Amino acid sequence: MEEPGQLKRAFIDAAAGAIAGGISRTVTSPLDVIKIRFQVQLEPTTSWALLRRDIHGQSKYTGMLQATKDIFREEGLPGFWRGNVPALLMVMPYTAIQFSVLHKLKTFAAGSSKSEDHIHLSPYLSFVSGALAGCAATVGSYPFDLLRTLLASQGEPKVYPKMRSAFLDIIRTRGFQGLYAGLSPTLVEIIPYAGLQFGTYDMFKRWTMAWNQYRSSNANLTGTDSISSFQLFLCGFAAGTCAKAVCHPLDVVKKRFQIEGLPRDPKYGARVEHRAYTNMYDALRQILLVEGWAGLYKGIVPSIIKAAPAGAVTFVAYEFTSDWLESMVT
């Protein structure tokens, strides 16, 4: 069978990536909202930390269950999908660009556009391809990520009733560059995150294929190393967990830059003042000094609970959608 043309392949990768990202994002939105609320809260996020540090200030959110109950009581079910429209506008072009660039880079490295040839790339090349694809996707979709964070973190009463009002306020108060606030820590985060996510996903797929082949040979079966949808899900689940566990502190720093100056209701605790941090190093230093190591891992539980299924759903949806589109257009 002839390999699909470059434009056709780019369309397949972009469309499959966008669909996969949209499905994954919508399914995991409630966990993302909870994670963001933890990350932008300056006060401790556990009751134990409050007691240990002898802090008397009231923390709005002190645990996943408590946060879930509070958000549902104050904002209703829609509160868990707050900011989902800009999130979809962010994640769909993000995953479209990411998978398109990733396939281009892997095609260049492997000398073939066939996906089955890409699985045999070295872990180093898989990591570099994922990191570069993540950087390209981040730059292309970042303003929507910023708007998503603002809308998801504002709580009640709303500071911005709609995405348009948030966009105009950022332009008015921070200028055009305000749409890229926090881009530097985001790129620093995305290089290891995307690299680890795609690198470990390919690695887990290779291990799974080898395991399937080993089982088939022992059972005298043919057909061998094909991967089931459940195994793809587990590979994506493991890849998402590994990447998020390593890179979470940088995500906390990014969120702090994104919500600088957001005038939230006082019940949500102290706000991050405008220009509270001069740069990424200063943000890390201040968080460590004031909030301790726990401050860099605020929201880590909902983050990993979200990242694992999000990665799994994204990869499985991409693989199936890509195969379906390829069968339709070839």
Short mmCIF file of N, CA and C in Angstrom, two decimals, residues 89-188:
data_model
loop_
_atom_site.label_atom_id
_atom_site.label_comp_id
_atom_site.label_asym_id
_atom_site.label_seq_id
_atom_site.Cartn_x
_atom_site.Cartn_y
_atom_site.Cartn_z
N LEU A 89 -10.85 25.33 23.09
CA LEU A 89 -10.20 26.14 22.07
C LEU A 89 -8.68 26.07 22.19
N MET A 90 -8.21 25.80 23.41
CA MET A 90 -6.78 25.62 23.63
C MET A 90 -6.34 24.21 23.27
N VAL A 91 -7.04 23.20 23.82
CA VAL A 91 -6.52 21.83 23.73
C VAL A 91 -6.70 21.23 22.34
N MET A 92 -7.76 21.61 21.62
CA MET A 92 -7.97 21.02 20.30
C MET A 92 -6.91 21.46 19.29
N PRO A 93 -6.62 22.79 19.18
CA PRO A 93 -5.48 23.14 18.31
C PRO A 93 -4.16 22.66 18.87
N TYR A 94 -4.05 22.60 20.21
CA TYR A 94 -2.81 22.13 20.82
C TYR A 94 -2.51 20.69 20.40
N THR A 95 -3.48 19.80 20.59
CA THR A 95 -3.23 18.40 20.24
C THR A 95 -3.15 18.20 18.73
N ALA A 96 -3.87 19.05 17.96
CA ALA A 96 -3.76 18.97 16.50
C ALA A 96 -2.34 19.31 16.05
N ILE A 97 -1.82 20.42 16.57
CA ILE A 97 -0.44 20.82 16.22
C ILE A 97 0.55 19.79 16.75
N GLN A 98 0.34 19.34 17.99
CA GLN A 98 1.28 18.43 18.63
C GLN A 98 1.44 17.12 17.85
N PHE A 99 0.31 16.48 17.53
CA PHE A 99 0.40 15.20 16.83
C PHE A 99 0.88 15.37 15.38
N SER A 100 0.53 16.50 14.75
CA SER A 100 1.00 16.75 13.38
C SER A 100 2.52 16.93 13.36
N VAL A 101 3.02 17.79 14.25
CA VAL A 101 4.47 18.03 14.31
C VAL A 101 5.20 16.76 14.74
N LEU A 102 4.61 16.04 15.70
CA LEU A 102 5.24 14.81 16.18
C LEU A 102 5.40 13.80 15.04
N HIS A 103 4.35 13.63 14.24
CA HIS A 103 4.43 12.68 13.14
C HIS A 103 5.46 13.11 12.11
N LYS A 104 5.55 14.43 11.84
CA LYS A 104 6.55 14.96 10.91
C LYS A 104 7.96 14.66 11.40
N LEU A 105 8.20 14.93 12.69
CA LEU A 105 9.52 14.71 13.25
C LEU A 105 9.89 13.23 13.26
N LYS A 106 8.92 12.38 13.61
CA LYS A 106 9.20 10.94 13.63
C LYS A 106 9.41 10.41 12.21
N THR A 107 8.67 10.96 11.23
CA THR A 107 8.86 10.57 9.84
C THR A 107 10.27 10.92 9.38
N PHE A 108 10.73 12.11 9.76
CA PHE A 108 12.08 12.54 9.41
C PHE A 108 13.13 11.64 10.05
N ALA A 109 12.92 11.32 11.34
CA ALA A 109 13.89 10.51 12.07
C ALA A 109 13.91 9.06 11.60
N ALA A 110 12.72 8.52 11.27
CA ALA A 110 12.63 7.10 10.89
C ALA A 110 12.80 6.88 9.39
N GLY A 111 12.64 7.96 8.59
CA GLY A 111 12.72 7.81 7.15
C GLY A 111 11.49 7.19 6.54
N SER A 112 10.39 7.18 7.29
CA SER A 112 9.14 6.59 6.80
C SER A 112 7.98 7.26 7.52
N SER A 113 6.86 7.41 6.81
CA SER A 113 5.68 8.02 7.43
C SER A 113 4.76 6.98 8.06
N LYS A 114 5.12 5.71 7.99
CA LYS A 114 4.28 4.65 8.56
C LYS A 114 4.44 4.62 10.08
N SER A 115 3.31 4.63 10.79
CA SER A 115 3.34 4.67 12.26
C SER A 115 4.02 3.43 12.84
N GLU A 116 3.89 2.28 12.16
CA GLU A 116 4.52 1.07 12.69
C GLU A 116 6.04 1.14 12.68
N ASP A 117 6.59 2.01 11.82
CA ASP A 117 8.05 2.20 11.81
C ASP A 117 8.51 3.14 12.91
N HIS A 118 7.60 4.01 13.38
CA HIS A 118 7.96 5.00 14.40
C HIS A 118 8.18 4.37 15.76
N ILE A 119 7.54 3.24 16.01
CA ILE A 119 7.61 2.61 17.33
C ILE A 119 9.02 2.12 17.65
N HIS A 120 9.83 1.96 16.60
CA HIS A 120 11.17 1.41 16.80
C HIS A 120 12.23 2.51 16.95
N LEU A 121 11.80 3.78 16.99
CA LEU A 121 12.75 4.87 17.23
C LEU A 121 13.36 4.73 18.62
N SER A 122 14.57 5.22 18.78
CA SER A 122 15.22 5.16 20.09
C SER A 122 14.47 6.01 21.10
N PRO A 123 14.54 5.69 22.40
CA PRO A 123 13.88 6.52 23.43
C PRO A 123 14.32 7.98 23.35
N TYR A 124 15.58 8.22 23.03
CA TYR A 124 16.09 9.59 22.93
C TYR A 124 15.35 10.37 21.84
N LEU A 125 15.20 9.75 20.66
CA LEU A 125 14.51 10.44 19.57
C LEU A 125 13.03 10.62 19.87
N SER A 126 12.42 9.66 20.55
CA SER A 126 11.01 9.80 20.95
C SER A 126 10.84 10.97 21.92
N PHE A 127 11.78 11.09 22.87
CA PHE A 127 11.73 12.19 23.84
C PHE A 127 11.88 13.53 23.14
N VAL A 128 12.89 13.65 22.28
CA VAL A 128 13.15 14.93 21.59
C VAL A 128 11.98 15.29 20.68
N SER A 129 11.44 14.33 19.96
CA SER A 129 10.30 14.60 19.07
C SER A 129 9.09 15.09 19.87
N GLY A 130 8.82 14.42 21.00
CA GLY A 130 7.70 14.84 21.84
C GLY A 130 7.90 16.22 22.42
N ALA A 131 9.13 16.53 22.85
CA ALA A 131 9.42 17.84 23.44
C ALA A 131 9.26 18.96 22.41
N LEU A 132 9.79 18.77 21.21
CA LEU A 132 9.68 19.80 20.17
C LEU A 132 8.23 19.98 19.73
N ALA A 133 7.50 18.87 19.61
CA ALA A 133 6.08 18.97 19.24
C ALA A 133 5.29 19.70 20.32
N GLY A 134 5.60 19.44 21.58
CA GLY A 134 4.93 20.13 22.69
C GLY A 134 5.20 21.62 22.68
N CYS A 135 6.43 22.02 22.39
CA CYS A 135 6.78 23.45 22.33
C CYS A 135 6.01 24.16 21.22
N ALA A 136 5.96 23.54 20.03
CA ALA A 136 5.24 24.13 18.90
C ALA A 136 3.76 24.28 19.23
N ALA A 137 3.17 23.26 19.84
CA ALA A 137 1.75 23.30 20.19
C ALA A 137 1.46 24.33 21.27
N THR A 138 2.37 24.48 22.23
CA THR A 138 2.18 25.45 23.32
C THR A 138 2.16 26.88 22.81
N VAL A 139 3.12 27.22 21.99
CA VAL A 139 3.19 28.59 21.45
C VAL A 139 1.94 28.90 20.62
N GLY A 140 1.46 27.92 19.88
CA GLY A 140 0.31 28.14 19.01
C GLY A 140 -1.01 28.27 19.72
N SER A 141 -1.11 27.74 20.95
CA SER A 141 -2.42 27.72 21.63
C SER A 141 -2.41 28.40 23.00
N TYR A 142 -1.31 29.05 23.37
CA TYR A 142 -1.16 29.50 24.75
C TYR A 142 -2.21 30.51 25.23
N PRO A 143 -2.61 31.53 24.43
CA PRO A 143 -3.61 32.48 24.95
C PRO A 143 -4.88 31.81 25.47
N PHE A 144 -5.32 30.74 24.83
CA PHE A 144 -6.51 30.03 25.30
C PHE A 144 -6.25 29.31 26.62
N ASP A 145 -5.03 28.86 26.83
CA ASP A 145 -4.66 28.24 28.10
C ASP A 145 -4.74 29.28 29.22
N LEU A 146 -4.27 30.46 28.95
CA LEU A 146 -4.33 31.55 29.94
C LEU A 146 -5.77 31.89 30.29
N LEU A 147 -6.63 32.05 29.27
CA LEU A 147 -8.03 32.38 29.50
C LEU A 147 -8.74 31.25 30.26
N ARG A 148 -8.42 30.00 29.93
CA ARG A 148 -9.00 28.87 30.64
C ARG A 148 -8.67 28.92 32.12
N THR A 149 -7.41 29.22 32.45
CA THR A 149 -6.98 29.27 33.84
C THR A 149 -7.70 30.38 34.60
N LEU A 150 -7.83 31.55 33.99
CA LEU A 150 -8.52 32.67 34.64
C LEU A 150 -9.97 32.34 34.93
N LEU A 151 -10.67 31.77 33.95
CA LEU A 151 -12.08 31.47 34.13
C LEU A 151 -12.30 30.33 35.12
N ALA A 152 -11.39 29.36 35.14
CA ALA A 152 -11.54 28.21 36.04
C ALA A 152 -11.20 28.56 37.48
N SER A 153 -10.35 29.57 37.70
CA SER A 153 -9.88 29.88 39.05
C SER A 153 -10.67 30.99 39.74
N GLN A 154 -11.55 31.69 39.02
CA GLN A 154 -12.15 32.90 39.59
C GLN A 154 -13.22 32.64 40.65
N GLY A 155 -13.89 31.47 40.59
CA GLY A 155 -14.90 31.16 41.61
C GLY A 155 -16.15 32.02 41.46
N GLU A 156 -16.84 32.25 42.59
CA GLU A 156 -18.07 33.06 42.63
C GLU A 156 -17.92 34.18 43.66
N PRO A 157 -18.40 35.41 43.40
CA PRO A 157 -18.99 35.84 42.13
C PRO A 157 -17.94 35.93 41.03
N LYS A 158 -18.39 35.78 39.81
CA LYS A 158 -17.47 35.78 38.68
C LYS A 158 -16.85 37.16 38.48
N VAL A 159 -15.55 37.16 38.20
CA VAL A 159 -14.86 38.39 37.81
C VAL A 159 -15.12 38.64 36.33
N TYR A 160 -15.05 37.56 35.55
CA TYR A 160 -15.29 37.65 34.11
C TYR A 160 -16.46 36.74 33.76
N PRO A 161 -17.61 37.31 33.33
CA PRO A 161 -18.76 36.47 33.00
C PRO A 161 -18.55 35.63 31.75
N LYS A 162 -17.73 36.14 30.82
CA LYS A 162 -17.50 35.42 29.57
C LYS A 162 -16.03 35.52 29.18
N MET A 163 -15.64 34.65 28.26
CA MET A 163 -14.27 34.63 27.78
C MET A 163 -13.88 35.96 27.12
N ARG A 164 -14.83 36.57 26.43
CA ARG A 164 -14.53 37.83 25.74
C ARG A 164 -14.15 38.93 26.72
N SER A 165 -14.87 39.00 27.87
CA SER A 165 -14.56 40.05 28.85
C SER A 165 -13.18 39.82 29.47
N ALA A 166 -12.80 38.56 29.68
CA ALA A 166 -11.46 38.26 30.20
C ALA A 166 -10.40 38.67 29.20
N PHE A 167 -10.64 38.36 27.93
CA PHE A 167 -9.68 38.71 26.88
C PHE A 167 -9.47 40.22 26.79
N LEU A 168 -10.58 40.97 26.78
CA LEU A 168 -10.48 42.43 26.66
C LEU A 168 -9.81 43.04 27.88
N ASP A 169 -10.08 42.51 29.07
CA ASP A 169 -9.46 43.04 30.28
C ASP A 169 -7.96 42.80 30.28
N ILE A 170 -7.54 41.64 29.82
CA ILE A 170 -6.10 41.35 29.75
C ILE A 170 -5.41 42.31 28.78
N ILE A 171 -6.01 42.52 27.62
CA ILE A 171 -5.44 43.45 26.64
C ILE A 171 -5.36 44.86 27.22
N ARG A 172 -6.41 45.26 27.97
CA ARG A 172 -6.46 46.62 28.53
C ARG A 172 -5.44 46.81 29.65
N THR A 173 -5.31 45.82 30.54
CA THR A 173 -4.45 46.00 31.73
C THR A 173 -3.02 45.54 31.52
N ARG A 174 -2.81 44.51 30.69
CA ARG A 174 -1.46 43.96 30.53
C ARG A 174 -0.89 44.11 29.13
N GLY A 175 -1.75 44.51 28.18
CA GLY A 175 -1.30 44.60 26.81
C GLY A 175 -1.32 43.22 26.13
N PHE A 176 -0.92 43.21 24.85
CA PHE A 176 -0.94 41.96 24.09
C PHE A 176 -0.04 40.90 24.73
N GLN A 177 1.09 41.36 25.30
CA GLN A 177 2.01 40.40 25.92
C GLN A 177 1.38 39.71 27.13
N GLY A 178 0.31 40.31 27.69
CA GLY A 178 -0.37 39.69 28.81
C GLY A 178 -1.00 38.36 28.46
N LEU A 179 -1.31 38.15 27.16
CA LEU A 179 -1.88 36.88 26.72
C LEU A 179 -0.86 35.75 26.78
N TYR A 180 0.41 36.12 26.98
CA TYR A 180 1.47 35.12 27.05
C TYR A 180 2.15 35.13 28.42
N ALA A 181 1.43 35.66 29.44
CA ALA A 181 1.98 35.64 30.80
C ALA A 181 2.18 34.21 31.26
N GLY A 182 3.38 33.90 31.73
CA GLY A 182 3.67 32.54 32.18
C GLY A 182 4.14 31.62 31.07
N LEU A 183 4.41 32.16 29.87
CA LEU A 183 4.84 31.31 28.76
C LEU A 183 6.20 30.67 29.03
N SER A 184 7.11 31.42 29.65
CA SER A 184 8.46 30.88 29.90
C SER A 184 8.42 29.62 30.78
N PRO A 185 7.78 29.68 31.99
CA PRO A 185 7.72 28.44 32.77
C PRO A 185 6.92 27.34 32.08
N THR A 186 5.97 27.75 31.21
CA THR A 186 5.20 26.74 30.48
C THR A 186 6.10 25.97 29.51
N LEU A 187 6.96 26.71 28.79
CA LEU A 187 7.87 26.05 27.86
C LEU A 187 8.90 25.21 28.60
N VAL A 188 9.37 25.72 29.75
CA VAL A 188 10.31 24.94 30.56
C VAL A 188 9.63 23.67 31.06
#
